[in-house]
Amino acid sequence: MFQIRNLSKKYGNEFALQDVSLDIGSGMNFIVGSSGSGKSTLIKIMCGMEDGYQGTVTYKNKDISTLNDTEKSYIYNNIIGFVSQDFHLIDDYTVFENILEPLYLKTQYSESKIDKVLSEVGILDIKNKKVRLLSGGQKQRVQIARELLKNPEVIICDEPTSALDKDSAKAVIDILRKISKTRSVIVVTHDLKLIEKNDTMLELDKGELVTEVALVTSKGSKLKIYSNSKISSKKAMARTKTNFKRAYGKVAIVVLSILLSSILLLSSVTGIINKSGQDEYQKLLDTYGNALLDISIHGSFMSASGGSTDDPNVDVDQNINGLYDQYVDDERLSSVLIAQAYSNIVANFDGTDYKITSSNNTPIFNEMLSGRAPENNGMEVMVPENFVELVGETNESILGKTMKFNSTVNKWEGGTFTEMPTEVELTIVGVFNSTFTLVTDGVSRDIEIKDSFFMNLNANKEIRKQAELDVDKISFIMRGKTPEDVVEIKDELNKTGIVPLGQFELLEDIVKINNQVKEQSSSATVVIGILSVLLAIAIMVIVTILRKREYAILKICGYKNSDIAALSLMESIGIMIVSLVVFLVLSPLWNIITMALFGATILQFNTLMVGISVIVLISTMYFGIQVLVSRTAKVSSTLKGGNR
Ligand code: ADP
Ligand code: MG
């Protein structure tokens, strides 16, 4: 069956085999010779596990060196069983789990058959013991049982009895001799006592064959090679379960690295670290109050700069017609209020007249306390809290009540003004706080502007009509949602020649600082994100490289690269599911951690989705890494060495 012609193999400058020619047929064949005489080298070449030799080795007229990976897989699963001197077993798996490896590729196998073979080689009692815990002799027998169950045409054993006592050695040889009746068995040994007279014996000495052999040119047809059937998803799942059970440490490391990198990547994607840079803004907001974000638009005002009395008062008169309509529904604003200044206010509420002292300030809105801002139906007004106290109501009870509102409104004409009397009847729809924060030399002081009343457009138009003012020239205060919004709107207005009033210099500084912080922290988070993914990849690569031996063992059991890819896919899906479950179950914990680190929670619904995608992505990478590494796990180089 085997024909070997002029076979030479060199390691470095030393010949391990030199010009060996022989034939090996069916029955019991022994290869003997002292240690280092080239026995292992010879049979590894015969199995296609070594290359780089001179001469030819054929099995059933098929040149071993011409086999491609798929053909080798078929041969390892069906034609040649190889029992190695350095046990090709997965230490963390049990005996039974090791024996199953080649059988997963068969269409069927029976457990009673497995038990029968295990008892024949005398290891049935250790079927569920981990290989790691076995003696050398027991491991040898596990290999023999696994190879026998493949039911191959040839079984090649490298020193199968070297680790066994006399009785066990004889028992193993008896089994091999029994099966040699129907196939070829090749045994490497230096125990000549095992050899019987009908056996074939070939002796090597320093790489040369010293037995006389008659070479025949074999006739007959070439070996037919098929392809193994693909591993079924059910069996891949069973094997994945075994692997998770036996290698849970590695699984845990991979899951942890996926979780760690997804959390870090998530925090950079959602930019939560940026939020810690906004503390400065919060401080300013605390100092200046809500009105920090106000933009006031007035048709005419005295531009008295900085309160310095030397400055000449400049009369600003600008065309703001239509601006109110333009901004009233702007997305960047949280409120738009009509800001009319009233003097000599007398409010008639519940039959009583209440006089309100003039502050000579434009109305101030700090924050809503109850009800809502006036809207454009009927005649609506919102009143300051101090007015509620003045009339003896509460913030809630006053809502919906009406009052008669008498006041004078200034009509400007050439630097002087006339006080025009007005009167409207209003429904109170809201109560607000009219405190205004004045900051002088860094010290802030709260002042209540008691004559702040905000009416809706109908009421304001009526008053302007009575005061003979331009009905469309509406003064108003709009509040931006963010400092960026305010600066943007201010620039927009300046471009059209309108001068709004507000704390623009402060806000421009905040925007500048914000942008800097954002730039810095976003590059920091990008670095963190990239590093965390690299870390996960590095961990996954290391874990996978540690499995190279396992992949090589699968290959000599008959797995093709595509079968190992199928196993890897199943494992990656398993890892992904475990990661997702842990991620979701522990999500409240992530929030606590990120709250402590960055002062923000990261897991809301949308970030949860990002986290899930990141886990799916990294699990896919794990699959890719496994495929790449398993492809590089060559049987010849990976399983080389050990105790020769
Ligand atoms: P045996 O199995 O008869 O003890 P081997 O076939 O293992 O002998 O080794 C034959 C010779 O080749 C020895 O000198 C050994 O040191 C050498 N050899 C075997 N394998 C390797 C290897 N992978 N690299 C270098 N030298 C090797
Ligand atoms: Mg050897």
XYZ file of C-alpha atoms and ligand atoms in Angstrom:
672
model
C 0.000 0.000 0.000
C 2.818 2.379 0.896
C 5.684 2.660 -1.578
C 8.692 4.633 -0.463
C 11.496 5.287 -2.912
C 14.870 6.934 -2.237
C 13.505 8.959 0.623
C 15.930 11.404 2.243
C 15.170 14.057 4.833
C 17.586 16.540 6.314
C 17.223 18.684 9.438
C 19.857 21.363 9.012
C 22.937 19.513 7.756
C 22.025 16.199 9.423
C 20.266 13.445 7.562
C 17.299 12.117 9.563
C 16.594 9.701 6.711
C 18.929 8.746 3.910
C 17.905 7.035 0.691
C 15.243 4.820 2.232
C 13.219 2.610 -0.120
C 10.617 0.137 1.097
C 7.091 -1.184 0.665
C 4.540 -1.623 3.404
C 1.487 -3.782 2.875
C -1.367 -4.945 5.013
C -0.935 -6.853 8.255
C 1.328 -6.095 11.181
C 4.421 -4.036 10.357
C 7.078 -3.012 12.845
C 9.638 -0.289 12.339
C 12.485 -0.642 14.797
C 15.726 1.168 15.455
C 17.502 3.006 18.200
C 16.492 6.434 19.348
C 17.233 9.085 16.751
C 17.376 6.605 13.892
C 14.627 8.390 11.974
C 11.561 6.269 12.760
C 9.263 9.142 13.689
C 10.469 11.180 10.744
C 9.633 8.340 8.378
C 6.078 7.816 9.564
C 5.331 11.543 9.769
C 6.324 11.849 6.114
C 4.070 8.897 5.318
C 1.163 10.703 6.985
C 1.797 13.889 5.063
C 2.769 15.714 8.247
C 6.289 16.560 7.133
C 7.432 17.978 3.870
C 10.708 19.153 2.417
C 12.143 15.743 1.557
C 13.735 14.040 -1.452
C 12.301 10.912 -3.002
C 8.697 9.802 -3.280
C 6.128 8.400 -0.918
C 2.924 6.995 -2.397
C -0.093 5.392 -0.827
C -2.169 3.272 -3.227
C -0.297 4.980 -6.076
C -1.171 8.443 -4.845
C 1.834 10.686 -4.226
C 1.498 11.990 -0.657
C 3.297 15.249 -1.481
C 0.660 16.211 -4.049
C -2.243 16.166 -1.594
C -3.968 19.471 -1.005
C -5.522 20.435 2.334
C -8.991 19.110 1.517
C -7.569 15.780 0.389
C -5.437 15.549 3.511
C -8.517 16.222 5.655
C -10.286 13.346 3.972
C -7.287 11.057 4.463
C -6.947 11.993 8.156
C -10.606 11.299 8.819
C -10.973 8.125 6.757
C -7.741 6.543 5.520
C -4.897 7.012 7.999
C -5.072 6.914 11.778
C -1.976 8.352 13.434
C -1.036 7.695 17.037
C 1.633 10.177 17.931
C 4.454 9.810 20.393
C 3.605 13.290 21.722
C -0.088 12.881 22.393
C -2.248 14.878 19.984
C -5.007 15.410 22.540
C -6.785 18.450 23.987
C -5.791 18.419 27.648
C -8.822 20.323 28.953
C -11.312 17.958 27.329
C -12.382 14.610 28.740
C -11.439 11.318 27.099
C -14.888 11.069 25.553
C -14.801 14.646 24.247
C -11.429 13.983 22.603
C -12.711 10.835 21.002
C -15.701 12.679 19.563
C -13.571 15.167 17.609
C -13.118 13.100 14.399
C -16.555 11.541 14.820
C -18.345 14.900 14.542
C -17.413 14.785 10.854
C -18.904 11.339 10.299
C -22.535 11.090 9.364
C -23.157 8.908 12.377
C -21.460 7.284 15.322
C -22.785 5.138 18.121
C -21.948 5.565 21.745
C -22.089 1.810 22.377
C -19.383 1.348 19.734
C -17.304 3.985 21.488
C -17.763 2.247 24.830
C -16.795 -1.093 23.284
C -13.526 0.284 21.910
C -12.804 2.131 25.173
C -13.218 -1.083 27.122
C -11.057 -2.989 24.591
C -8.165 -0.599 25.175
C -8.952 -0.580 28.898
C -9.966 3.021 29.493
C -13.743 2.830 29.786
C -13.530 3.712 33.487
C -11.816 7.036 32.710
C -14.185 8.003 29.887
C -15.231 11.241 31.572
C -11.882 12.161 33.089
C -9.957 15.134 31.757
C -6.976 14.144 29.635
C -4.782 16.530 31.652
C -5.130 14.206 34.653
C -4.128 11.024 32.814
C -0.836 9.139 32.817
C 1.205 8.823 29.619
C 0.024 5.275 29.100
C -3.616 6.270 29.459
C -3.173 9.160 27.002
C -1.593 6.764 24.529
C -4.636 4.524 24.763
C -7.021 7.453 24.319
C -5.249 8.217 21.049
C -5.442 4.587 19.949
C -9.172 4.440 20.744
C -9.809 7.697 18.866
C -7.925 6.480 15.789
C -9.579 3.047 15.858
C -13.024 4.663 15.939
C -12.202 6.582 12.756
C -12.149 3.110 11.165
C -9.188 3.892 8.866
C -7.423 1.690 6.318
C -4.050 2.211 7.967
C -3.113 2.821 11.581
C 0.343 4.195 12.224
C 1.524 4.234 15.844
C 4.647 5.922 17.098
C 5.958 4.046 20.151
C 2.460 3.165 21.399
C 3.812 0.998 24.204
C 6.703 3.103 25.448
C 4.730 4.470 28.392
C 2.942 1.218 29.236
C 3.778 -1.590 31.635
C 4.410 -5.061 30.192
C 0.822 -6.319 30.460
C -0.781 -3.171 29.068
C 1.763 -3.104 26.264
C 0.853 -6.643 25.307
C -2.862 -5.830 25.497
C -2.462 -2.837 23.176
C -0.379 -4.818 20.696
C -2.987 -7.610 20.782
C -5.688 -5.128 19.822
C -3.540 -3.733 17.023
C -2.703 -7.226 15.806
C -6.400 -8.111 15.808
C -7.327 -5.171 13.634
C -4.311 -5.758 11.374
C -6.210 -8.743 9.937
C -8.352 -6.369 7.922
C -6.024 -3.444 7.427
C -2.466 -2.263 7.607
C -0.965 -1.507 11.011
C 2.440 0.130 11.276
C 4.021 0.234 14.720
C 7.209 2.007 15.657
C 8.863 0.435 18.659
C 12.175 -0.552 20.140
C 10.662 -3.410 22.135
C 11.593 -6.372 19.928
C 9.770 -8.799 22.228
C 6.453 -7.578 20.836
C 7.280 -8.855 17.355
C 5.978 -12.270 16.246
C 7.280 -14.359 13.421
C 4.622 -13.528 10.830
C 5.035 -9.813 11.363
C 7.010 -7.637 9.010
C 9.999 -5.918 10.600
C 11.954 -3.024 9.151
C 15.010 -1.668 10.904
C 16.464 1.798 10.636
C 19.911 2.799 11.750
C 21.090 6.409 11.657
C 18.515 7.199 9.020
C 19.316 4.242 6.797
C 17.288 1.087 6.239
C 19.331 -1.919 7.273
C 16.718 -4.597 6.518
C 16.889 -6.321 3.155
C 13.666 -5.671 1.256
C 12.405 -6.751 -2.109
C 10.779 -3.871 -3.914
C 7.879 -4.514 -6.219
C 6.330 -2.110 -8.622
C 2.765 -1.944 -7.564
C -0.034 -2.106 -10.046
C -3.644 -1.344 -9.339
C -5.729 1.749 -9.325
C -5.046 5.063 -7.656
C -6.485 5.889 -4.261
C -9.860 7.554 -4.599
C -10.207 10.638 -2.463
C -13.505 12.255 -1.645
C -14.288 15.222 0.491
C -15.456 14.983 4.090
C -18.979 16.049 4.700
C -19.222 19.501 6.313
C -19.666 19.630 10.058
C -23.386 20.068 10.741
C -24.530 23.081 12.722
C -25.929 20.751 15.378
C -22.552 19.127 15.886
C -20.787 22.477 15.736
C -23.136 23.610 18.494
C -22.383 20.509 20.582
C -18.653 21.081 20.142
C -19.033 24.777 21.065
C -20.848 23.765 24.237
C -17.982 21.458 25.138
C -15.484 24.204 24.467
C -17.340 26.764 26.619
C -17.542 24.237 29.431
C -13.881 23.218 29.301
C -12.264 26.518 28.343
C -14.496 28.867 30.331
C -11.450 30.885 31.433
C -10.628 31.823 27.848
C -14.294 32.486 27.092
C -14.504 34.766 30.137
C -11.387 36.701 29.072
C -12.775 37.243 25.579
C -16.191 38.290 26.931
C -14.545 40.716 29.370
C -12.384 42.271 26.684
C -15.420 42.679 24.429
C -17.413 44.298 27.241
C -14.558 46.580 28.269
C -13.899 47.825 24.777
C -17.562 48.232 23.962
C -18.095 50.328 27.097
C -15.052 52.480 26.344
C -15.963 52.809 22.694
C -19.529 53.588 23.650
C -18.448 56.351 25.996
C -16.381 57.899 23.226
C -19.091 57.483 20.617
C -21.719 59.129 22.771
C -19.264 61.781 23.844
C -20.176 61.633 27.490
C -16.676 62.621 28.472
C -17.375 65.944 26.772
C -20.005 66.663 29.356
C -17.433 67.015 32.097
C -16.029 69.987 30.132
C -19.247 71.926 30.547
C -18.793 72.595 34.232
C -17.486 76.098 33.444
C -20.685 76.999 31.678
C -22.773 75.691 34.538
C -20.843 77.952 36.925
C -21.592 81.026 34.781
C -25.224 80.067 34.553
C -25.347 79.789 38.349
C -23.803 83.257 38.668
C -25.852 85.091 36.056
C -29.112 83.190 36.262
C -31.346 82.060 33.430
C -31.344 85.507 31.787
C -27.747 84.793 30.727
C -29.171 83.322 27.534
C -31.584 86.201 26.793
C -31.468 88.254 23.620
C -33.488 91.487 23.872
C -34.782 93.226 20.780
C -35.910 96.837 21.150
C -36.904 99.319 18.475
C -35.375 102.229 20.327
C -33.259 102.506 23.430
C -30.616 104.684 25.036
C -27.262 103.076 24.393
C -25.685 103.960 27.722
C -22.544 101.895 27.870
C -21.365 100.308 31.066
C -23.171 102.738 33.389
C -20.437 105.333 32.980
C -22.126 108.720 33.323
C -19.637 110.510 31.070
C -20.799 108.673 28.004
C -23.226 110.608 25.888
C -26.555 108.836 25.630
C -26.963 107.705 22.101
C -30.443 107.225 20.850
C -30.689 103.950 18.958
C -33.646 103.679 16.661
C -33.830 100.585 14.512
C -36.353 98.909 12.269
C -37.451 95.734 14.024
C -40.753 95.352 12.204
C -41.471 91.697 11.459
C -38.617 90.374 13.614
C -40.987 89.003 16.267
C -42.795 86.939 13.650
C -39.481 85.758 12.288
C -38.250 84.387 15.601
C -41.405 83.393 17.473
C -41.217 79.746 16.326
C -37.426 79.419 16.102
C -36.142 75.971 17.155
C -33.086 77.460 18.850
C -35.205 79.348 21.375
C -36.851 78.105 24.538
C -39.099 81.180 24.930
C -40.033 84.384 23.085
C -41.749 87.065 25.213
C -43.045 90.484 24.218
C -41.171 92.993 26.369
C -43.068 96.216 26.792
C -42.081 98.590 29.576
C -45.047 100.049 31.480
C -44.999 102.997 33.931
C -47.514 104.178 36.524
C -49.128 100.757 36.658
C -52.450 100.495 38.480
C -53.878 96.965 38.389
C -57.531 96.519 39.387
C -57.863 92.982 40.742
C -61.016 91.663 42.461
C -62.409 95.208 42.872
C -59.234 96.639 44.451
C -56.695 98.982 42.832
C -53.028 98.015 43.294
C -50.373 100.627 42.473
C -47.038 99.225 41.324
C -43.880 101.317 41.615
C -41.884 101.765 38.403
C -38.399 100.239 38.264
C -37.460 102.053 35.056
C -36.213 98.717 33.803
C -37.381 96.570 30.930
C -39.398 93.568 32.163
C -37.354 90.594 33.382
C -38.251 86.945 33.031
C -36.293 84.473 35.154
C -38.327 81.259 35.249
C -41.913 79.995 35.146
C -43.484 79.129 38.507
C -46.985 78.113 37.481
C -49.313 78.134 34.473
C -47.825 78.963 31.088
C -46.501 81.784 28.962
C -49.184 83.882 27.218
C -50.335 82.558 23.876
C -52.143 84.315 21.131
C -55.784 83.817 22.047
C -57.816 86.498 23.746
C -55.942 88.934 25.989
C -53.439 87.016 28.112
C -50.770 88.019 30.593
C -48.305 86.366 32.921
C -47.580 88.147 36.194
C -44.566 88.253 38.540
C -44.724 86.318 41.807
C -44.623 89.503 43.922
C -47.879 90.619 42.296
C -49.525 87.333 43.387
C -48.390 88.024 46.957
C -49.595 91.643 46.696
C -53.152 90.623 45.819
C -53.210 87.776 48.369
C -53.517 84.873 45.984
C -51.339 81.795 45.416
C -49.424 80.928 42.228
C -52.143 78.407 41.413
C -55.302 80.179 42.589
C -54.605 83.300 40.514
C -54.577 81.392 37.218
C -57.617 82.084 35.064
C -58.591 85.245 36.962
C -58.855 88.619 35.244
C -57.638 92.122 36.009
C -57.905 95.602 34.580
C -54.429 96.867 33.722
C -53.888 100.678 33.592
C -50.470 102.054 32.733
C -48.663 104.643 30.707
C -46.399 103.789 27.777
C -43.702 106.150 26.543
C -44.049 107.566 23.072
C -40.659 108.811 21.897
C -40.344 111.795 19.601
C -37.014 113.497 18.928
C -35.299 112.650 22.214
C -38.291 113.374 24.431
C -41.270 111.240 25.245
C -44.907 111.582 26.164
C -46.556 109.243 28.706
C -49.548 107.762 26.898
C -52.317 106.301 29.108
C -53.549 102.809 28.250
C -56.063 100.351 29.663
C -56.654 96.659 28.877
C -58.499 93.799 30.534
C -56.331 90.671 30.870
C -56.647 87.019 31.839
C -53.800 85.770 34.027
C -52.386 82.528 32.568
C -49.015 82.232 34.278
C -46.841 83.265 37.201
C -43.096 83.725 36.896
C -40.094 84.771 38.881
C -38.831 88.223 37.849
C -35.517 88.141 39.688
C -32.614 89.566 37.790
C -29.014 88.779 38.779
C -26.737 91.798 38.710
C -23.046 90.983 38.725
C -20.667 93.758 39.731
C -16.955 93.021 40.223
C -17.676 89.287 40.304
C -20.253 89.597 43.094
C -23.776 88.735 42.087
C -26.888 90.303 43.609
C -30.534 89.379 42.998
C -32.961 92.195 42.224
C -36.701 91.671 41.780
C -38.168 93.724 38.935
C -41.706 94.083 40.266
C -43.254 95.823 37.248
C -42.507 92.950 34.825
C -45.686 91.912 33.002
C -45.638 89.878 29.805
C -48.729 90.107 27.581
C -49.612 88.252 24.427
C -49.556 89.804 20.972
C -53.267 90.831 21.026
C -52.939 92.725 24.305
C -49.656 94.332 23.304
C -51.086 95.487 19.982
C -54.089 97.002 21.740
C -51.826 98.951 24.119
C -49.606 100.133 21.282
C -52.689 101.297 19.411
C -53.916 103.245 22.425
C -50.416 104.768 22.861
C -50.273 105.652 19.170
C -47.148 103.556 18.659
C -46.163 101.621 15.561
C -48.186 98.426 16.062
C -45.612 96.237 14.268
C -42.585 97.536 16.125
C -42.638 94.848 18.800
C -39.911 94.686 21.451
C -39.280 91.175 22.673
C -36.926 88.961 24.666
C -35.941 85.618 23.324
C -34.075 82.971 25.315
C -31.625 80.697 23.500
C -31.393 77.038 24.357
C -27.579 77.028 24.402
C -24.805 79.668 24.383
C -24.031 78.573 20.817
C -27.629 79.366 19.780
C -27.456 82.811 21.365
C -24.174 83.757 19.689
C -25.453 82.483 16.362
C -28.666 84.518 16.562
C -26.795 87.625 17.696
C -24.427 87.370 14.691
C -27.410 86.783 12.432
C -29.095 89.972 13.710
C -25.901 92.032 13.496
C -25.566 91.092 9.854
C -28.936 92.671 9.088
C -27.960 95.789 11.055
C -29.984 95.045 14.186
C -28.351 95.601 17.593
C -29.742 93.160 20.164
C -28.975 93.417 23.884
C -27.545 90.590 26.000
C -24.500 89.085 27.696
C -22.881 88.308 24.381
C -19.233 88.754 25.337
C -19.532 86.235 28.162
C -21.368 83.811 25.947
C -18.825 84.135 23.155
C -16.112 83.214 25.659
C -18.092 80.179 26.792
C -18.587 79.048 23.218
C -14.862 79.414 22.597
C -13.994 77.396 25.735
C -16.614 74.789 24.890
C -15.192 74.322 21.439
C -11.686 73.905 22.806
C -12.786 71.400 25.433
C -14.808 69.525 22.863
C -11.875 69.356 20.459
C -9.486 68.152 23.141
C -11.795 65.647 24.745
C -13.081 64.347 21.456
C -9.533 63.563 20.330
C -8.955 62.015 23.750
C -12.050 59.852 23.427
C -11.148 58.826 19.901
C -7.761 57.669 21.236
C -9.441 55.825 24.123
C -11.900 54.220 21.724
C -9.218 53.073 19.299
C -6.984 51.797 22.100
C -9.810 49.839 23.677
C -10.634 48.115 20.405
C -6.939 47.383 19.796
C -6.746 45.957 23.309
C -9.719 43.698 22.643
C -8.190 42.577 19.355
C -4.826 41.916 21.045
C -6.483 39.828 23.764
C -8.515 37.904 21.219
C -5.427 37.290 19.062
C -3.462 35.983 22.073
C -6.316 33.732 23.196
C -6.691 32.417 19.665
C -2.965 31.824 19.159
C -2.989 29.796 22.371
C -5.475 27.538 20.580
C -3.243 26.881 17.572
C -2.403 23.396 18.838
C -6.108 22.658 19.219
C -6.718 23.744 15.615
C -3.861 21.515 14.396
C -5.326 18.574 16.325
C -8.693 19.241 14.680
C -6.923 19.192 11.327
C -5.369 15.781 11.897
C -8.827 14.624 12.958
C -9.974 15.578 9.465
C -11.333 19.131 9.837
C -10.995 21.380 6.815
C -10.418 25.116 7.280
C -14.083 25.663 6.464
C -15.122 23.241 9.231
C -12.989 25.113 11.755
C -14.511 28.362 10.445
C -17.974 26.896 11.091
C -16.932 26.026 14.653
C -15.469 29.531 15.078
C -18.668 31.094 13.823
C -20.697 29.096 16.309
C -18.315 30.058 19.124
C -18.368 33.743 18.140
C -22.160 33.728 18.141
C -22.043 32.106 21.583
C -19.548 34.694 22.833
C -21.690 37.469 21.371
C -24.817 36.207 23.102
C -23.015 35.862 26.440
C -21.557 39.382 26.052
C -24.936 40.873 25.169
C -26.640 39.216 28.108
C -23.953 40.345 30.552
C -24.002 43.832 29.028
C -27.758 44.169 29.396
C -27.991 42.570 32.828
C -25.223 44.764 34.176
C -26.335 47.934 32.391
C -27.436 49.666 35.618
C -23.905 49.047 36.896
C -22.283 50.699 33.824
C -24.378 53.753 34.525
C -23.182 53.899 38.119
C -19.565 53.550 36.994
C -19.740 56.183 34.258
C -21.683 58.453 36.575
C -18.787 58.258 39.034
C -16.118 58.682 36.347
C -17.621 61.222 33.970
C -20.662 62.538 35.781
C -23.046 61.195 33.165
C -24.956 58.008 32.510
C -24.321 56.362 29.173
C -27.064 53.815 28.798
C -30.249 55.237 27.476
C -32.146 53.447 24.734
C -30.136 54.831 21.810
C -26.764 54.309 23.453
C -27.899 50.819 24.369
C -28.373 50.222 20.650
C -24.870 51.560 19.956
C -23.483 49.239 22.660
C -25.230 46.254 21.127
C -23.861 47.114 17.675
C -20.348 47.476 19.083
C -20.591 44.037 20.714
C -21.833 42.513 17.473
C -18.973 44.194 15.614
C -16.247 43.026 17.990
C -17.676 39.497 18.086
C -17.472 39.485 14.296
C -13.829 40.525 14.586
C -13.282 37.598 16.956
C -14.683 35.302 14.299
C -12.319 36.809 11.717
C -9.318 36.405 14.006
C -10.169 32.759 14.662
C -10.477 32.074 10.948
C -7.135 33.756 10.203
C -5.243 32.072 13.043
C -6.723 28.616 12.408
C -5.616 28.868 8.777
C -2.046 29.459 9.864
C -2.122 26.426 12.201
C -0.226 23.934 10.012
C -0.163 20.383 11.283
C 3.512 19.891 10.410
C 4.861 22.943 12.231
C 2.325 23.277 15.060
C 2.441 19.662 16.246
C 6.192 19.330 15.793
C 8.397 18.702 18.788
C 7.248 17.382 22.106
C 8.982 14.317 23.522
C 10.629 12.722 20.537
P 13.350 8.427 16.250
O 11.867 8.620 16.166
O 13.824 7.213 15.561
O 13.834 8.514 17.633
P 13.400 10.931 14.842
O 12.817 10.623 13.524
O 12.548 11.588 15.822
O 14.044 9.608 15.471
O 14.680 11.823 14.625
C 15.675 11.527 13.697
C 16.739 12.600 13.741
O 16.207 13.811 13.256
C 17.234 12.891 15.142
O 18.595 13.171 15.089
C 16.448 14.107 15.552
O 17.212 14.875 16.430
C 16.276 14.808 14.234
N 15.015 15.565 14.211
C 13.801 15.002 14.234
N 12.840 15.968 14.151
C 13.505 17.143 14.089
C 13.112 18.500 13.976
N 11.816 18.851 13.929
N 14.054 19.458 13.913
C 15.359 19.130 13.947
N 15.790 17.896 14.052
C 14.902 16.886 14.114
Mg 10.468 8.867 17.618
